[in-house]
Amino acid sequence: MNARNLLLSAVLIAVAFCGALFAGPFLEEEGPIVQYRPPHVELADNQQMNVYYFHGNVRCTTCKQIEKYTVEGVQQGFVLPLGQGKMQLKLVNVEEPENTHYIEDFELITRSVVVELTENGETTAWIRLDRVWELVSDRQAFTDYLYSEIDRLNPGRHHG
């Protein structure tokens, strides 16, 4: 092998190695979300926060990833409000007849994550998290976005 071919082989091996290192979150082992700081959610006795993941009968790989990151983020970031029943995580198939009203209720265009605040069982505010589709390839950005949108509806949020 001449020097040029040897150098070319070394470069190709280096590029392949770097590609493996920076291939993204789908190749790395994913542990608990510990570096993210979820907001402290403060709800009155008559308030509840719901985080919905709306899906259909057919679920693509991206849809499953959005569901996974939503479930992990909520379950790991909001243990206390979930345990107290102040927050609920709801996975809802909008193709089931009893759930089709959600399409109109939350102006759903596609499979979505929605955060809802209720008082006395009535919806007072909600946010549809449309950016989950663009952030699904970055677990940290996805979770940060989820937490920031939950905080936007947080009645106990300290402004300033």
PDB file of N, CA and C in Angstrom, residues 34-114:
ATOM      1  N   VAL A  34     -31.309  13.537  34.517  1.00  0.00           N
ATOM      2  CA  VAL A  34     -30.896  14.128  35.782  1.00  0.00           C
ATOM      3  C   VAL A  34     -30.329  15.525  35.610  1.00  0.00           C
ATOM      4  N   GLN A  35     -29.846  15.872  34.426  1.00  0.00           N
ATOM      5  CA  GLN A  35     -29.235  17.179  34.255  1.00  0.00           C
ATOM      6  C   GLN A  35     -30.251  18.279  33.951  1.00  0.00           C
ATOM      7  N   TYR A  36     -31.493  17.919  33.685  1.00  0.00           N
ATOM      8  CA  TYR A  36     -32.508  18.904  33.363  1.00  0.00           C
ATOM      9  C   TYR A  36     -33.188  19.356  34.652  1.00  0.00           C
ATOM     10  N   ARG A  37     -33.551  20.624  34.707  1.00  0.00           N
ATOM     11  CA  ARG A  37     -34.188  21.150  35.903  1.00  0.00           C
ATOM     12  C   ARG A  37     -35.653  21.457  35.612  1.00  0.00           C
ATOM     13  N   PRO A  38     -36.530  20.582  36.029  1.00  0.00           N
ATOM     14  CA  PRO A  38     -37.954  20.862  35.815  1.00  0.00           C
ATOM     15  C   PRO A  38     -38.401  22.008  36.716  1.00  0.00           C
ATOM     16  N   PRO A  39     -39.400  22.766  36.281  1.00  0.00           N
ATOM     17  CA  PRO A  39     -39.901  23.847  37.127  1.00  0.00           C
ATOM     18  C   PRO A  39     -40.633  23.280  38.338  1.00  0.00           C
ATOM     19  N   HIS A  40     -40.632  24.037  39.410  1.00  0.00           N
ATOM     20  CA  HIS A  40     -41.424  23.672  40.580  1.00  0.00           C
ATOM     21  C   HIS A  40     -42.860  24.118  40.307  1.00  0.00           C
ATOM     22  N   VAL A  41     -43.752  23.163  40.129  1.00  0.00           N
ATOM     23  CA  VAL A  41     -45.139  23.472  39.799  1.00  0.00           C
ATOM     24  C   VAL A  41     -45.928  23.660  41.089  1.00  0.00           C
ATOM     25  N   GLU A  42     -46.537  24.833  41.213  1.00  0.00           N
ATOM     26  CA  GLU A  42     -47.361  25.141  42.384  1.00  0.00           C
ATOM     27  C   GLU A  42     -48.807  25.290  41.941  1.00  0.00           C
ATOM     28  N   LEU A  43     -49.652  24.402  42.407  1.00  0.00           N
ATOM     29  CA  LEU A  43     -51.063  24.416  42.027  1.00  0.00           C
ATOM     30  C   LEU A  43     -51.933  24.532  43.268  1.00  0.00           C
ATOM     31  N   ALA A  44     -53.000  25.294  43.142  1.00  0.00           N
ATOM     32  CA  ALA A  44     -53.974  25.402  44.225  1.00  0.00           C
ATOM     33  C   ALA A  44     -54.743  24.089  44.326  1.00  0.00           C
ATOM     34  N   ASP A  45     -55.477  23.934  45.406  1.00  0.00           N
ATOM     35  CA  ASP A  45     -56.236  22.695  45.626  1.00  0.00           C
ATOM     36  C   ASP A  45     -57.229  22.408  44.510  1.00  0.00           C
ATOM     37  N   ASN A  46     -57.759  23.454  43.877  1.00  0.00           N
ATOM     38  CA  ASN A  46     -58.768  23.261  42.828  1.00  0.00           C
ATOM     39  C   ASN A  46     -58.149  23.214  41.428  1.00  0.00           C
ATOM     40  N   GLN A  47     -56.820  23.214  41.341  1.00  0.00           N
ATOM     41  CA  GLN A  47     -56.147  23.214  40.041  1.00  0.00           C
ATOM     42  C   GLN A  47     -55.473  21.878  39.755  1.00  0.00           C
ATOM     43  N   GLN A  48     -55.367  21.572  38.465  1.00  0.00           N
ATOM     44  CA  GLN A  48     -54.659  20.373  38.023  1.00  0.00           C
ATOM     45  C   GLN A  48     -53.991  20.687  36.696  1.00  0.00           C
ATOM     46  N   MET A  49     -52.824  20.079  36.472  1.00  0.00           N
ATOM     47  CA  MET A  49     -52.148  20.204  35.200  1.00  0.00           C
ATOM     48  C   MET A  49     -52.139  18.831  34.540  1.00  0.00           C
ATOM     49  N   ASN A  50     -52.511  18.814  33.253  1.00  0.00           N
ATOM     50  CA  ASN A  50     -52.522  17.575  32.480  1.00  0.00           C
ATOM     51  C   ASN A  50     -51.545  17.708  31.325  1.00  0.00           C
ATOM     52  N   VAL A  51     -50.757  16.671  31.127  1.00  0.00           N
ATOM     53  CA  VAL A  51     -49.879  16.610  29.971  1.00  0.00           C
ATOM     54  C   VAL A  51     -50.386  15.461  29.115  1.00  0.00           C
ATOM     55  N   TYR A  52     -50.803  15.795  27.898  1.00  0.00           N
ATOM     56  CA  TYR A  52     -51.357  14.812  26.973  1.00  0.00           C
ATOM     57  C   TYR A  52     -50.350  14.490  25.879  1.00  0.00           C
ATOM     58  N   TYR A  53     -50.317  13.227  25.504  1.00  0.00           N
ATOM     59  CA  TYR A  53     -49.689  12.859  24.242  1.00  0.00           C
ATOM     60  C   TYR A  53     -50.805  12.259  23.399  1.00  0.00           C
ATOM     61  N   PHE A  54     -51.120  12.920  22.294  1.00  0.00           N
ATOM     62  CA  PHE A  54     -52.188  12.463  21.405  1.00  0.00           C
ATOM     63  C   PHE A  54     -51.588  11.677  20.255  1.00  0.00           C
ATOM     64  N   HIS A  55     -52.117  10.488  20.029  1.00  0.00           N
ATOM     65  CA  HIS A  55     -51.623   9.610  18.965  1.00  0.00           C
ATOM     66  C   HIS A  55     -52.804   8.980  18.246  1.00  0.00           C
ATOM     67  N   GLY A  56     -52.489   8.237  17.197  1.00  0.00           N
ATOM     68  CA  GLY A  56     -53.508   7.522  16.452  1.00  0.00           C
ATOM     69  C   GLY A  56     -53.266   6.028  16.528  1.00  0.00           C
ATOM     70  N   ASN A  57     -53.958   5.290  15.682  1.00  0.00           N
ATOM     71  CA  ASN A  57     -53.803   3.831  15.663  1.00  0.00           C
ATOM     72  C   ASN A  57     -52.437   3.416  15.132  1.00  0.00           C
ATOM     73  N   VAL A  58     -51.949   4.117  14.111  1.00  0.00           N
ATOM     74  CA  VAL A  58     -50.652   3.811  13.517  1.00  0.00           C
ATOM     75  C   VAL A  58     -49.633   4.764  14.123  1.00  0.00           C
ATOM     76  N   ARG A  59     -48.509   4.205  14.610  1.00  0.00           N
ATOM     77  CA  ARG A  59     -47.514   5.029  15.294  1.00  0.00           C
ATOM     78  C   ARG A  59     -46.149   4.809  14.666  1.00  0.00           C
ATOM     79  N   CYS A  60     -45.609   5.870  14.060  1.00  0.00           N
ATOM     80  CA  CYS A  60     -44.297   5.800  13.422  1.00  0.00           C
ATOM     81  C   CYS A  60     -43.193   5.864  14.482  1.00  0.00           C
ATOM     82  N   THR A  61     -41.980   5.655  14.051  1.00  0.00           N
ATOM     83  CA  THR A  61     -40.830   5.689  14.956  1.00  0.00           C
ATOM     84  C   THR A  61     -40.711   7.047  15.641  1.00  0.00           C
ATOM     85  N   THR A  62     -40.905   8.122  14.890  1.00  0.00           N
ATOM     86  CA  THR A  62     -40.811   9.467  15.462  1.00  0.00           C
ATOM     87  C   THR A  62     -41.908   9.679  16.500  1.00  0.00           C
ATOM     88  N   CYS A  63     -43.113   9.222  16.210  1.00  0.00           N
ATOM     89  CA  CYS A  63     -44.228   9.338  17.166  1.00  0.00           C
ATOM     90  C   CYS A  63     -43.898   8.612  18.473  1.00  0.00           C
ATOM     91  N   LYS A  64     -43.324   7.429  18.350  1.00  0.00           N
ATOM     92  CA  LYS A  64     -42.961   6.652  19.541  1.00  0.00           C
ATOM     93  C   LYS A  64     -41.869   7.362  20.342  1.00  0.00           C
ATOM     94  N   GLN A  65     -40.945   8.036  19.652  1.00  0.00           N
ATOM     95  CA  GLN A  65     -39.878   8.764  20.332  1.00  0.00           C
ATOM     96  C   GLN A  65     -40.453   9.978  21.066  1.00  0.00           C
ATOM     97  N   ILE A  66     -41.386  10.690  20.444  1.00  0.00           N
ATOM     98  CA  ILE A  66     -42.035  11.833  21.089  1.00  0.00           C
ATOM     99  C   ILE A  66     -42.764  11.363  22.348  1.00  0.00           C
ATOM    100  N   GLU A  67     -43.477  10.248  22.233  1.00  0.00           N
ATOM    101  CA  GLU A  67     -44.165   9.697  23.408  1.00  0.00           C
ATOM    102  C   GLU A  67     -43.164   9.333  24.504  1.00  0.00           C
ATOM    103  N   LYS A  68     -42.090   8.660  24.128  1.00  0.00           N
ATOM    104  CA  LYS A  68     -41.083   8.231  25.101  1.00  0.00           C
ATOM    105  C   LYS A  68     -40.489   9.425  25.853  1.00  0.00           C
ATOM    106  N   TYR A  69     -40.067  10.459  25.120  1.00  0.00           N
ATOM    107  CA  TYR A  69     -39.460  11.625  25.769  1.00  0.00           C
ATOM    108  C   TYR A  69     -40.470  12.384  26.619  1.00  0.00           C
ATOM    109  N   THR A  70     -41.725  12.432  26.195  1.00  0.00           N
ATOM    110  CA  THR A  70     -42.764  13.095  26.983  1.00  0.00           C
ATOM    111  C   THR A  70     -43.004  12.338  28.284  1.00  0.00           C
ATOM    112  N   VAL A  71     -43.165  11.032  28.185  1.00  0.00           N
ATOM    113  CA  VAL A  71     -43.409  10.203  29.371  1.00  0.00           C
ATOM    114  C   VAL A  71     -42.214  10.297  30.331  1.00  0.00           C
ATOM    115  N   GLU A  72     -40.999  10.126  29.828  1.00  0.00           N
ATOM    116  CA  GLU A  72     -39.807  10.211  30.683  1.00  0.00           C
ATOM    117  C   GLU A  72     -39.695  11.575  31.356  1.00  0.00           C
ATOM    118  N   GLY A  73     -39.880  12.629  30.574  1.00  0.00           N
ATOM    119  CA  GLY A  73     -39.743  13.978  31.118  1.00  0.00           C
ATOM    120  C   GLY A  73     -40.732  14.262  32.228  1.00  0.00           C
ATOM    121  N   VAL A  74     -41.979  13.874  32.017  1.00  0.00           N
ATOM    122  CA  VAL A  74     -43.017  14.127  33.027  1.00  0.00           C
ATOM    123  C   VAL A  74     -42.814  13.222  34.240  1.00  0.00           C
ATOM    124  N   GLN A  75     -42.602  11.926  34.014  1.00  0.00           N
ATOM    125  CA  GLN A  75     -42.472  10.994  35.144  1.00  0.00           C
ATOM    126  C   GLN A  75     -41.237  11.277  35.992  1.00  0.00           C
ATOM    127  N   GLN A  76     -40.149  11.677  35.370  1.00  0.00           N
ATOM    128  CA  GLN A  76     -38.916  11.920  36.119  1.00  0.00           C
ATOM    129  C   GLN A  76     -38.836  13.336  36.678  1.00  0.00           C
ATOM    130  N   GLY A  77     -39.526  14.281  36.043  1.00  0.00           N
ATOM    131  CA  GLY A  77     -39.420  15.668  36.477  1.00  0.00           C
ATOM    132  C   GLY A  77     -40.485  16.120  37.456  1.00  0.00           C
ATOM    133  N   PHE A  78     -41.574  15.369  37.564  1.00  0.00           N
ATOM    134  CA  PHE A  78     -42.706  15.842  38.361  1.00  0.00           C
ATOM    135  C   PHE A  78     -43.257  14.736  39.261  1.00  0.00           C
ATOM    136  N   VAL A  79     -42.372  14.058  39.950  1.00  0.00           N
ATOM    137  CA  VAL A  79     -42.750  12.933  40.811  1.00  0.00           C
ATOM    138  C   VAL A  79     -43.766  13.368  41.865  1.00  0.00           C
ATOM    139  N   LEU A  80     -43.502  14.471  42.542  1.00  0.00           N
ATOM    140  CA  LEU A  80     -44.387  14.922  43.626  1.00  0.00           C
ATOM    141  C   LEU A  80     -45.774  15.321  43.123  1.00  0.00           C
ATOM    142  N   PRO A  81     -45.888  16.229  42.115  1.00  0.00           N
ATOM    143  CA  PRO A  81     -47.247  16.565  41.664  1.00  0.00           C
ATOM    144  C   PRO A  81     -48.001  15.377  41.059  1.00  0.00           C
ATOM    145  N   LEU A  82     -47.290  14.454  40.425  1.00  0.00           N
ATOM    146  CA  LEU A  82     -47.953  13.246  39.906  1.00  0.00           C
ATOM    147  C   LEU A  82     -48.486  12.407  41.062  1.00  0.00           C
ATOM    148  N   GLY A  83     -47.660  12.225  42.078  1.00  0.00           N
ATOM    149  CA  GLY A  83     -48.051  11.435  43.247  1.00  0.00           C
ATOM    150  C   GLY A  83     -49.206  12.051  44.010  1.00  0.00           C
ATOM    151  N   GLN A  84     -49.263  13.379  44.009  1.00  0.00           N
ATOM    152  CA  GLN A  84     -50.345  14.089  44.705  1.00  0.00           C
ATOM    153  C   GLN A  84     -51.619  14.175  43.862  1.00  0.00           C
ATOM    154  N   GLY A  85     -51.541  13.752  42.605  1.00  0.00           N
ATOM    155  CA  GLY A  85     -52.684  13.855  41.719  1.00  0.00           C
ATOM    156  C   GLY A  85     -52.903  15.254  41.171  1.00  0.00           C
ATOM    157  N   LYS A  86     -51.937  16.152  41.398  1.00  0.00           N
ATOM    158  CA  LYS A  86     -52.028  17.530  40.896  1.00  0.00           C
ATOM    159  C   LYS A  86     -51.668  17.603  39.420  1.00  0.00           C
ATOM    160  N   MET A  87     -50.929  16.597  38.949  1.00  0.00           N
ATOM    161  CA  MET A  87     -50.543  16.522  37.545  1.00  0.00           C
ATOM    162  C   MET A  87     -50.860  15.133  37.051  1.00  0.00           C
ATOM    163  N   GLN A  88     -51.324  15.056  35.806  1.00  0.00           N
ATOM    164  CA  GLN A  88     -51.591  13.757  35.198  1.00  0.00           C
ATOM    165  C   GLN A  88     -50.968  13.706  33.816  1.00  0.00           C
ATOM    166  N   LEU A  89     -50.462  12.541  33.485  1.00  0.00           N
ATOM    167  CA  LEU A  89     -49.940  12.257  32.155  1.00  0.00           C
ATOM    168  C   LEU A  89     -50.967  11.375  31.470  1.00  0.00           C
ATOM    169  N   LYS A  90     -51.451  11.802  30.314  1.00  0.00           N
ATOM    170  CA  LYS A  90     -52.517  11.073  29.636  1.00  0.00           C
ATOM    171  C   LYS A  90     -52.098  10.771  28.202  1.00  0.00           C
ATOM    172  N   LEU A  91     -52.053   9.494  27.847  1.00  0.00           N
ATOM    173  CA  LEU A  91     -51.770   9.053  26.488  1.00  0.00           C
ATOM    174  C   LEU A  91     -53.116   8.738  25.845  1.00  0.00           C
ATOM    175  N   VAL A  92     -53.471   9.476  24.792  1.00  0.00           N
ATOM    176  CA  VAL A  92     -54.827   9.417  24.249  1.00  0.00           C
ATOM    177  C   VAL A  92     -54.795   9.124  22.752  1.00  0.00           C
ATOM    178  N   ASN A  93     -55.525   8.088  22.350  1.00  0.00           N
ATOM    179  CA  ASN A  93     -55.688   7.762  20.937  1.00  0.00           C
ATOM    180  C   ASN A  93     -56.882   8.571  20.415  1.00  0.00           C
ATOM    181  N   VAL A  94     -56.596   9.573  19.568  1.00  0.00           N
ATOM    182  CA  VAL A  94     -57.668  10.440  19.071  1.00  0.00           C
ATOM    183  C   VAL A  94     -58.510   9.783  17.977  1.00  0.00           C
ATOM    184  N   GLU A  95     -58.129   8.579  17.563  1.00  0.00           N
ATOM    185  CA  GLU A  95     -58.922   7.864  16.574  1.00  0.00           C
ATOM    186  C   GLU A  95     -60.030   7.032  17.215  1.00  0.00           C
ATOM    187  N   GLU A  96     -60.025   6.928  18.544  1.00  0.00           N
ATOM    188  CA  GLU A  96     -61.118   6.258  19.235  1.00  0.00           C
ATOM    189  C   GLU A  96     -62.277   7.246  19.340  1.00  0.00           C
ATOM    190  N   PRO A  97     -63.497   6.791  19.039  1.00  0.00           N
ATOM    191  CA  PRO A  97     -64.645   7.710  18.958  1.00  0.00           C
ATOM    192  C   PRO A  97     -64.827   8.614  20.180  1.00  0.00           C
ATOM    193  N   GLU A  98     -64.603   8.086  21.374  1.00  0.00           N
ATOM    194  CA  GLU A  98     -64.815   8.899  22.574  1.00  0.00           C
ATOM    195  C   GLU A  98     -63.744   9.976  22.761  1.00  0.00           C
ATOM    196  N   ASN A  99     -62.674   9.945  21.954  1.00  0.00           N
ATOM    197  CA  ASN A  99     -61.584  10.911  22.103  1.00  0.00           C
ATOM    198  C   ASN A  99     -61.490  11.918  20.959  1.00  0.00           C
ATOM    199  N   THR A 100     -62.347  11.807  19.965  1.00  0.00           N
ATOM    200  CA  THR A 100     -62.231  12.695  18.800  1.00  0.00           C
ATOM    201  C   THR A 100     -62.463  14.168  19.159  1.00  0.00           C
ATOM    202  N   HIS A 101     -63.163  14.441  20.241  1.00  0.00           N
ATOM    203  CA  HIS A 101     -63.414  15.833  20.657  1.00  0.00           C
ATOM    204  C   HIS A 101     -62.114  16.587  20.944  1.00  0.00           C
ATOM    205  N   TYR A 102     -61.052  15.861  21.320  1.00  0.00           N
ATOM    206  CA  TYR A 102     -59.770  16.513  21.610  1.00  0.00           C
ATOM    207  C   TYR A 102     -59.210  17.218  20.375  1.00  0.00           C
ATOM    208  N   ILE A 103     -59.511  16.717  19.186  1.00  0.00           N
ATOM    209  CA  ILE A 103     -59.004  17.330  17.949  1.00  0.00           C
ATOM    210  C   ILE A 103     -59.480  18.778  17.866  1.00  0.00           C
ATOM    211  N   GLU A 104     -60.757  19.000  18.184  1.00  0.00           N
ATOM    212  CA  GLU A 104     -61.306  20.358  18.187  1.00  0.00           C
ATOM    213  C   GLU A 104     -60.904  21.111  19.453  1.00  0.00           C
ATOM    214  N   ASP A 105     -60.970  20.439  20.598  1.00  0.00           N
ATOM    215  CA  ASP A 105     -60.663  21.092  21.875  1.00  0.00           C
ATOM    216  C   ASP A 105     -59.286  21.759  21.869  1.00  0.00           C
ATOM    217  N   PHE A 106     -58.287  21.063  21.311  1.00  0.00           N
ATOM    218  CA  PHE A 106     -56.906  21.554  21.342  1.00  0.00           C
ATOM    219  C   PHE A 106     -56.367  21.895  19.955  1.00  0.00           C
ATOM    220  N   GLU A 107     -57.278  22.027  18.981  1.00  0.00           N
ATOM    221  CA  GLU A 107     -56.903  22.412  17.623  1.00  0.00           C
ATOM    222  C   GLU A 107     -55.753  21.554  17.093  1.00  0.00           C
ATOM    223  N   LEU A 108     -55.911  20.238  17.238  1.00  0.00           N
ATOM    224  CA  LEU A 108     -54.855  19.307  16.831  1.00  0.00           C
ATOM    225  C   LEU A 108     -54.786  19.218  15.312  1.00  0.00           C
ATOM    226  N   ILE A 109     -53.575  19.351  14.794  1.00  0.00           N
ATOM    227  CA  ILE A 109     -53.326  19.238  13.360  1.00  0.00           C
ATOM    228  C   ILE A 109     -52.695  17.876  13.071  1.00  0.00           C
ATOM    229  N   THR A 110     -51.856  17.427  13.979  1.00  0.00           N
ATOM    230  CA  THR A 110     -51.169  16.143  13.847  1.00  0.00           C
ATOM    231  C   THR A 110     -50.996  15.561  15.242  1.00  0.00           C
ATOM    232  N   ARG A 111     -50.252  14.507  15.355  1.00  0.00           N
ATOM    233  CA  ARG A 111     -49.974  13.920  16.671  1.00  0.00           C
ATOM    234  C   ARG A 111     -49.225  14.972  17.480  1.00  0.00           C
ATOM    235  N   SER A 112     -49.659  15.183  18.716  1.00  0.00           N
ATOM    236  CA  SER A 112     -49.168  16.333  19.472  1.00  0.00           C
ATOM    237  C   SER A 112     -49.038  16.050  20.958  1.00  0.00           C
ATOM    238  N   VAL A 113     -48.293  16.943  21.604  1.00  0.00           N
ATOM    239  CA  VAL A 113     -48.233  17.023  23.055  1.00  0.00           C
ATOM    240  C   VAL A 113     -48.942  18.314  23.435  1.00  0.00           C
ATOM    241  N   VAL A 114     -49.816  18.225  24.432  1.00  0.00           N
ATOM    242  CA  VAL A 114     -50.548  19.402  24.911  1.00  0.00           C
ATOM    243  C   VAL A 114     -50.439  19.444  26.425  1.00  0.00           C
TER     244      VAL A 114
END
